[in-house]
Each structure stands twice: as C-alpha cells, then as structure tokens.
PDB file of N, CA and C in Angstrom:
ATOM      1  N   UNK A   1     122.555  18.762  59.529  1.00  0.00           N
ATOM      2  CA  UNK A   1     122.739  17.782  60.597  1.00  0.00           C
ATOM      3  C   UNK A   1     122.752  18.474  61.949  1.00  0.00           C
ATOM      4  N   UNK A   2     122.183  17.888  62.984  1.00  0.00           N
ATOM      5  CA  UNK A   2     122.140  18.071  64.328  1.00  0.00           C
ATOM      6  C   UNK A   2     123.406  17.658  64.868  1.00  0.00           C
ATOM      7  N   UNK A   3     123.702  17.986  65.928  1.00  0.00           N
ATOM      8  CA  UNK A   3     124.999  17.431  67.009  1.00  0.00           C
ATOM      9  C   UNK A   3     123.837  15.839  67.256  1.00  0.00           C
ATOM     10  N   UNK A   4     125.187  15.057  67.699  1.00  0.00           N
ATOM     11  CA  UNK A   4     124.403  13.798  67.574  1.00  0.00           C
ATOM     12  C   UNK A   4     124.389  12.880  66.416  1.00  0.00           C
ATOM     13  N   UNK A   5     124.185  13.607  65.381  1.00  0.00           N
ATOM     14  CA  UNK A   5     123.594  12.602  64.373  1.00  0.00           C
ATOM     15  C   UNK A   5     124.794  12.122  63.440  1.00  0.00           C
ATOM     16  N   UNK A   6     124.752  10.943  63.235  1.00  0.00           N
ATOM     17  CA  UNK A   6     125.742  10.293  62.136  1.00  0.00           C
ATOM     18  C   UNK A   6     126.047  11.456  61.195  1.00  0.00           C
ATOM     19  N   UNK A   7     127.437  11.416  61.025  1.00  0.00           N
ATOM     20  CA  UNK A   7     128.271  12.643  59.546  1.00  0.00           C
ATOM     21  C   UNK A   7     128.668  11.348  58.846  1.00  0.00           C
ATOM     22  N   UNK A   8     128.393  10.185  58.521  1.00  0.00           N
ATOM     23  CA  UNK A   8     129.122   9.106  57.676  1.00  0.00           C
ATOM     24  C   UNK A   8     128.266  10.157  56.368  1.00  0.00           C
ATOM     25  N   UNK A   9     129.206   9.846  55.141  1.00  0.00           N
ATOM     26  CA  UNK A   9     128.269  10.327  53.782  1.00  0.00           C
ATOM     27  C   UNK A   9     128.218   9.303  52.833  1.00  0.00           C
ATOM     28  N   UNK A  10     127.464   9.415  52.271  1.00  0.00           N
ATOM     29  CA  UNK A  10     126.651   8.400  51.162  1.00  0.00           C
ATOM     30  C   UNK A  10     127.232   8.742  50.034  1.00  0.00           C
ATOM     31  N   UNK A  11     128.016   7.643  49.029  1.00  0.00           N
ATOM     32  CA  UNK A  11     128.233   8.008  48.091  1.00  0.00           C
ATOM     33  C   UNK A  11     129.215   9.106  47.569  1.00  0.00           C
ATOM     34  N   UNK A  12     129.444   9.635  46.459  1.00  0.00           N
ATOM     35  CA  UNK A  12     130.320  10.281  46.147  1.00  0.00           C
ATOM     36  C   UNK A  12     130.454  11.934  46.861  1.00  0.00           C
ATOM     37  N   UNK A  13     130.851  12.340  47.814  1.00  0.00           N
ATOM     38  CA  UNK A  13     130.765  14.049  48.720  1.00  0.00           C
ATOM     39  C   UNK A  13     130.919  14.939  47.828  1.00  0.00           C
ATOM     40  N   UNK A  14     131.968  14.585  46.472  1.00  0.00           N
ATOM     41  CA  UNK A  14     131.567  15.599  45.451  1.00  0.00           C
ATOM     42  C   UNK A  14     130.482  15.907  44.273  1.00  0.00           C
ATOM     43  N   UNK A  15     129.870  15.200  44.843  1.00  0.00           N
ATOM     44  CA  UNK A  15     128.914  14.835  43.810  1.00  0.00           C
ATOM     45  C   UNK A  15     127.252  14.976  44.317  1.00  0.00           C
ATOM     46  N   UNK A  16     127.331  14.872  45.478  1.00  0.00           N
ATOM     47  CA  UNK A  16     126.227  14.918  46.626  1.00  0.00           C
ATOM     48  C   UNK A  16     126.591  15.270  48.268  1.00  0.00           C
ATOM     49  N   UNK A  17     127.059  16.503  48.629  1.00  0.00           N
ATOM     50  CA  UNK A  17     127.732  15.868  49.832  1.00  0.00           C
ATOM     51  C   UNK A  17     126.547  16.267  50.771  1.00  0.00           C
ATOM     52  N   UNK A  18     125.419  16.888  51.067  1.00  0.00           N
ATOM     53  CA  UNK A  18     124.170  16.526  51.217  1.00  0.00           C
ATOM     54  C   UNK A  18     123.502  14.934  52.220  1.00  0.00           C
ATOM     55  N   UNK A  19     124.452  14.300  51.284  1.00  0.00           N
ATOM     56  CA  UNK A  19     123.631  12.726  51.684  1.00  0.00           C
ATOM     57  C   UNK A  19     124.563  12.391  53.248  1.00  0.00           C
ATOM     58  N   UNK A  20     123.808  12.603  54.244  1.00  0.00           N
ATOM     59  CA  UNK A  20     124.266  11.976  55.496  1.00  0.00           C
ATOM     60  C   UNK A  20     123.517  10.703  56.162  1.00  0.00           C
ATOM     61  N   UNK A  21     124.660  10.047  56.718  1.00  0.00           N
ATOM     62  CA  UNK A  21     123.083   8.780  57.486  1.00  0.00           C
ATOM     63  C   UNK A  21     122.464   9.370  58.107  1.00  0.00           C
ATOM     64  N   UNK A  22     123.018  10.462  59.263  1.00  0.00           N
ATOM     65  CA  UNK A  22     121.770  10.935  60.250  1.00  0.00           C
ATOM     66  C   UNK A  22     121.994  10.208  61.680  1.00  0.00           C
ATOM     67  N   UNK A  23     121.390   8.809  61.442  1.00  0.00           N
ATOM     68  CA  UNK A  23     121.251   8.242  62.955  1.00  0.00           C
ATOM     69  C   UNK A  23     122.037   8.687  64.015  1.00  0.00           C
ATOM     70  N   UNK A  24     122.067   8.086  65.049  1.00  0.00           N
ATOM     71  CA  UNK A  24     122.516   8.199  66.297  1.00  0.00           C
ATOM     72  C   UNK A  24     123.831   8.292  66.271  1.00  0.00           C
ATOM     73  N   UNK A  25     125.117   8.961  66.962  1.00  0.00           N
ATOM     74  CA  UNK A  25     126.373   8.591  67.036  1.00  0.00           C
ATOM     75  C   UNK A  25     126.187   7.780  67.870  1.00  0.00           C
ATOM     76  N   UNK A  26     127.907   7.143  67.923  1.00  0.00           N
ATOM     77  CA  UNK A  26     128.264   6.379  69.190  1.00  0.00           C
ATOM     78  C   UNK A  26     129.616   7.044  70.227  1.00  0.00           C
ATOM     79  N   UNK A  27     129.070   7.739  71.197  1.00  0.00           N
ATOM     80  CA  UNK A  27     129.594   8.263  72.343  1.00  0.00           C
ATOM     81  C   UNK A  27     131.281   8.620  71.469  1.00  0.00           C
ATOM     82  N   UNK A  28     131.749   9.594  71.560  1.00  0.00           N
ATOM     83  CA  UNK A  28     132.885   9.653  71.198  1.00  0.00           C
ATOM     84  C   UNK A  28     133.430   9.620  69.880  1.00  0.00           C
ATOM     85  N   UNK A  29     132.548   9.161  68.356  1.00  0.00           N
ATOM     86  CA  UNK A  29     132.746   8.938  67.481  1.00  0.00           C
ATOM     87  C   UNK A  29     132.005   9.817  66.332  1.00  0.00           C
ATOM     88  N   UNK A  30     132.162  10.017  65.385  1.00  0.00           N
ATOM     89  CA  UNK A  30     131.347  11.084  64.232  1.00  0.00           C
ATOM     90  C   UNK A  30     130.272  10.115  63.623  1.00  0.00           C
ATOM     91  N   UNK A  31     130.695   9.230  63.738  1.00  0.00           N
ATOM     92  CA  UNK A  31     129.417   8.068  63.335  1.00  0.00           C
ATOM     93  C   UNK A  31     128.848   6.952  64.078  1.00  0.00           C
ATOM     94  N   UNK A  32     127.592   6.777  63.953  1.00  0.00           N
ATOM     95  CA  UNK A  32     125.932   5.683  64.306  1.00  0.00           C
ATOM     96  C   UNK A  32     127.411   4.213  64.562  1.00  0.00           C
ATOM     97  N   UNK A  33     126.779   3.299  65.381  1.00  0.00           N
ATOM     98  CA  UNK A  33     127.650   1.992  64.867  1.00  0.00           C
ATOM     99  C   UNK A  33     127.547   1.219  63.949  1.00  0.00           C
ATOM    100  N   UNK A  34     126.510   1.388  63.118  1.00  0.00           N
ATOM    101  CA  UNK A  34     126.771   0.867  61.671  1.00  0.00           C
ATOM    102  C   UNK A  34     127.697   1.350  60.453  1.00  0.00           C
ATOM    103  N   UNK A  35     127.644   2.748  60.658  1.00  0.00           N
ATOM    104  CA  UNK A  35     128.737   3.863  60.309  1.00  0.00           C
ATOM    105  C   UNK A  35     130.637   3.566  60.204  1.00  0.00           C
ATOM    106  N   UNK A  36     130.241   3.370  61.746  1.00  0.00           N
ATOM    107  CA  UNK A  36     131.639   3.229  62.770  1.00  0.00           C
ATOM    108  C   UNK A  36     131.894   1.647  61.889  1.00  0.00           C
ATOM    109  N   UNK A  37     131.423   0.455  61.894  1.00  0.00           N
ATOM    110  CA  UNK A  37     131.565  -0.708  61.539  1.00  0.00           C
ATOM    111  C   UNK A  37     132.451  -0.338  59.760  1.00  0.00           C
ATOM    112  N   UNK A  38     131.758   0.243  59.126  1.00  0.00           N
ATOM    113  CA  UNK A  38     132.073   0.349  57.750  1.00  0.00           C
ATOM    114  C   UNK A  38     133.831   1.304  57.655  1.00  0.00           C
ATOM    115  N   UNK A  39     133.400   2.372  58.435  1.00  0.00           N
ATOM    116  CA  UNK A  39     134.653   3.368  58.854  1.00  0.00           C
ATOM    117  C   UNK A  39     135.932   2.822  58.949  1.00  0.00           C
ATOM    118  N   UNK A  40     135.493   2.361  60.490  1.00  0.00           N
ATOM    119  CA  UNK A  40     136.825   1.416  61.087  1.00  0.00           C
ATOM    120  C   UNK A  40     137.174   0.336  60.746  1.00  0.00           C
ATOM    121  N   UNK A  41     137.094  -0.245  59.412  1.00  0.00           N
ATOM    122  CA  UNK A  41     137.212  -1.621  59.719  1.00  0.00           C
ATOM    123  C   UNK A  41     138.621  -1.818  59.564  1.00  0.00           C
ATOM    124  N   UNK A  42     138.884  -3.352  60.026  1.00  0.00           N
ATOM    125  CA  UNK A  42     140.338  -3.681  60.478  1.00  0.00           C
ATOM    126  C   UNK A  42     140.523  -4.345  59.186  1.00  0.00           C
ATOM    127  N   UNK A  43     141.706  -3.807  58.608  1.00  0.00           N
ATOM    128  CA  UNK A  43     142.455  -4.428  57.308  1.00  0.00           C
ATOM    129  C   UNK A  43     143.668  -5.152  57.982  1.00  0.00           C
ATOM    130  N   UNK A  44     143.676  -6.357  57.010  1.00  0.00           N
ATOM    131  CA  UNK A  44     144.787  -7.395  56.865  1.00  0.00           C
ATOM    132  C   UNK A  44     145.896  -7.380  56.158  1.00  0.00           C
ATOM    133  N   UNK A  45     146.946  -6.869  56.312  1.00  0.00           N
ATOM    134  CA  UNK A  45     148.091  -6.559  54.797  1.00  0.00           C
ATOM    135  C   UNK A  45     148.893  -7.869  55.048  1.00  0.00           C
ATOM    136  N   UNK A  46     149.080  -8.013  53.926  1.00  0.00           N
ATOM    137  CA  UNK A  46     150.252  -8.797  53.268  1.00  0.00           C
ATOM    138  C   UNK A  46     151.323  -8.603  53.098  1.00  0.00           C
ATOM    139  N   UNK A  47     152.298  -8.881  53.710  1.00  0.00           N
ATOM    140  CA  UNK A  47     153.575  -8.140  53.194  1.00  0.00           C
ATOM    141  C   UNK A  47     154.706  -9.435  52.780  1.00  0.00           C
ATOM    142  N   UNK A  48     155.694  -9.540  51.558  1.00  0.00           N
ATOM    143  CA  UNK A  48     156.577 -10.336  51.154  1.00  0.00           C
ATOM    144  C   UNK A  48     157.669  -9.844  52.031  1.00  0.00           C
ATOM    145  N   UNK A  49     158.456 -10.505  52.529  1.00  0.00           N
ATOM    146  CA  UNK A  49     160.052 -10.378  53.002  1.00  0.00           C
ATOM    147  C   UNK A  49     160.696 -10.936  52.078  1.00  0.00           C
ATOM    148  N   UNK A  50     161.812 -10.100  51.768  1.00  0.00           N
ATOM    149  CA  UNK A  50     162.375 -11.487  50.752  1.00  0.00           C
ATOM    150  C   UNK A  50     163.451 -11.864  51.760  1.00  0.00           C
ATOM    151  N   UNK A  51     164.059 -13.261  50.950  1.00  0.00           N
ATOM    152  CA  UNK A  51     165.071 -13.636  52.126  1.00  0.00           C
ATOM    153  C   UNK A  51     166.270 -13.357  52.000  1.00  0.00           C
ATOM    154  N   UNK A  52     167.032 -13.242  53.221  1.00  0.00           N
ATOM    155  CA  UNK A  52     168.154 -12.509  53.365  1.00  0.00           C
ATOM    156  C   UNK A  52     169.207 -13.475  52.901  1.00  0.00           C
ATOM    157  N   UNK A  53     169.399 -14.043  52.894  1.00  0.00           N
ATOM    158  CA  UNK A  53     170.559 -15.056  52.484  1.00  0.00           C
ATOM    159  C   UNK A  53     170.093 -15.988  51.741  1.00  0.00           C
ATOM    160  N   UNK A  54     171.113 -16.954  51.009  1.00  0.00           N
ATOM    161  CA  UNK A  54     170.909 -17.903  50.083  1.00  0.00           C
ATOM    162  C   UNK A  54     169.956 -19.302  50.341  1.00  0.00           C
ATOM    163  N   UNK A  55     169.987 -19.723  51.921  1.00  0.00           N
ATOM    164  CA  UNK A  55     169.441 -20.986  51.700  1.00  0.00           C
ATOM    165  C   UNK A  55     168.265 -20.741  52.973  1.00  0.00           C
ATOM    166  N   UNK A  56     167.757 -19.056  53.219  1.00  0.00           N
ATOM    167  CA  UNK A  56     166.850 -18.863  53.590  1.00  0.00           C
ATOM    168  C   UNK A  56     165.731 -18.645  52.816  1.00  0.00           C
ATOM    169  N   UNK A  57     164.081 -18.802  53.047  1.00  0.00           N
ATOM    170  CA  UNK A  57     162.726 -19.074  52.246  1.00  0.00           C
ATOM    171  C   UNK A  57     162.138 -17.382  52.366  1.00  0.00           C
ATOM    172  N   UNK A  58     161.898 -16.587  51.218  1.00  0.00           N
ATOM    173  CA  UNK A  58     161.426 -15.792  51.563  1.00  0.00           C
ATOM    174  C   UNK A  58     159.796 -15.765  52.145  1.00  0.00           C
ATOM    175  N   UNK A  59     159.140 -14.869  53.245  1.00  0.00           N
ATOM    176  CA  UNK A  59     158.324 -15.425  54.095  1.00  0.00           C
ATOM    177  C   UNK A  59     156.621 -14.574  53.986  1.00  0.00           C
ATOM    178  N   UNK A  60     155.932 -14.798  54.787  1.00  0.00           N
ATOM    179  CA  UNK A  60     154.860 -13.710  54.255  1.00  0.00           C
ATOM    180  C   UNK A  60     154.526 -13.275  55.574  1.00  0.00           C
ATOM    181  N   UNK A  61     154.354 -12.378  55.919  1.00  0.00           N
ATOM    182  CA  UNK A  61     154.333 -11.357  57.317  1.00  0.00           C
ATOM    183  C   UNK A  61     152.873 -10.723  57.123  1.00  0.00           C
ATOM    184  N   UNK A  62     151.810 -11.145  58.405  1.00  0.00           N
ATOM    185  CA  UNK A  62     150.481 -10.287  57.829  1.00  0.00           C
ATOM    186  C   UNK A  62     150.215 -10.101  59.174  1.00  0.00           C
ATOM    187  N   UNK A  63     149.771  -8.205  58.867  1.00  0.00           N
ATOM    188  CA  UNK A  63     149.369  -7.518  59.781  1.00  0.00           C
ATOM    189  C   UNK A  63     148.363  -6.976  59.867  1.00  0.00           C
ATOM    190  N   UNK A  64     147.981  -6.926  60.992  1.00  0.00           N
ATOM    191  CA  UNK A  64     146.405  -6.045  61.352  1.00  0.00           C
ATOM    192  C   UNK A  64     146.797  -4.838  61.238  1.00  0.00           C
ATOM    193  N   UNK A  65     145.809  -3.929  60.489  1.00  0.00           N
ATOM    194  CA  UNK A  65     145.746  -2.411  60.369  1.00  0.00           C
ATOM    195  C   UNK A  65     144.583  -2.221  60.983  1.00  0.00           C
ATOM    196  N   UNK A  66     144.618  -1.649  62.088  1.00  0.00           N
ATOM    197  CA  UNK A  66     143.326  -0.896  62.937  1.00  0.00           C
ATOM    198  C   UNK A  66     143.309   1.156  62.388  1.00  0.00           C
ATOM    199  N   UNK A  67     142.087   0.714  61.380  1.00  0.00           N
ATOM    200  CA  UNK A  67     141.935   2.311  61.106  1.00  0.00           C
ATOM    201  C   UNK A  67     141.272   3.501  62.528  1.00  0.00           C
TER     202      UNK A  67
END
C-alpha cells in the first residue's frame, strides 16, 4: 500500500492480510469513505434498568455508541 490508500482489510487478516481496499482515504482517516462508513458505524445499545423500588416499572435506556 501507498500513503493515501485505504488500509480497511478484506476478510479474515489472519488468513489473508494482503487483501486491502486500496482506494482513496478520507483526509484524516486510515480509510476511503466507504471504508470509514462500514468502520464507524454508530451502534444502538439496549440497556434494561431494573427498577428501584416496588411500584416502580423497570425501563429500557438506549444509547448511541459512536465508534
């Protein structure tokens, strides 16, 4: 790989680590923005609270995870 070029890897790195996308980075990032899209993506968690007292509902709390 050149400076510049996408480091996202294809598939298993122990198994092939060889396989790079290549394309273009995006300013500041190790990977192309199709790369970056798959990389970063923003996960949703779920989380249970249970409830603290007797005639409170336990609740569901969901958060953005920005990788």
């Amino acid at each position: 790989l050149e400076e510049g070029e996408c480091r996202f890897v294809y598939g298993d790195p122990l198994i092939r680590p060889e396989v790079f996308c290549g394309e273009r980075v995006v300013p500041g990032k190790p990977y192309c923005l199709a790369c970056c899209k798959r990389a970063y993506e923003v996960v949703e968690v779920v989380r249970y609270v249970p409830a603290r007292r007797e005639r409170e509902e336990a609740t569901a709390v969901r958060v953005r995870v920005d990788a």
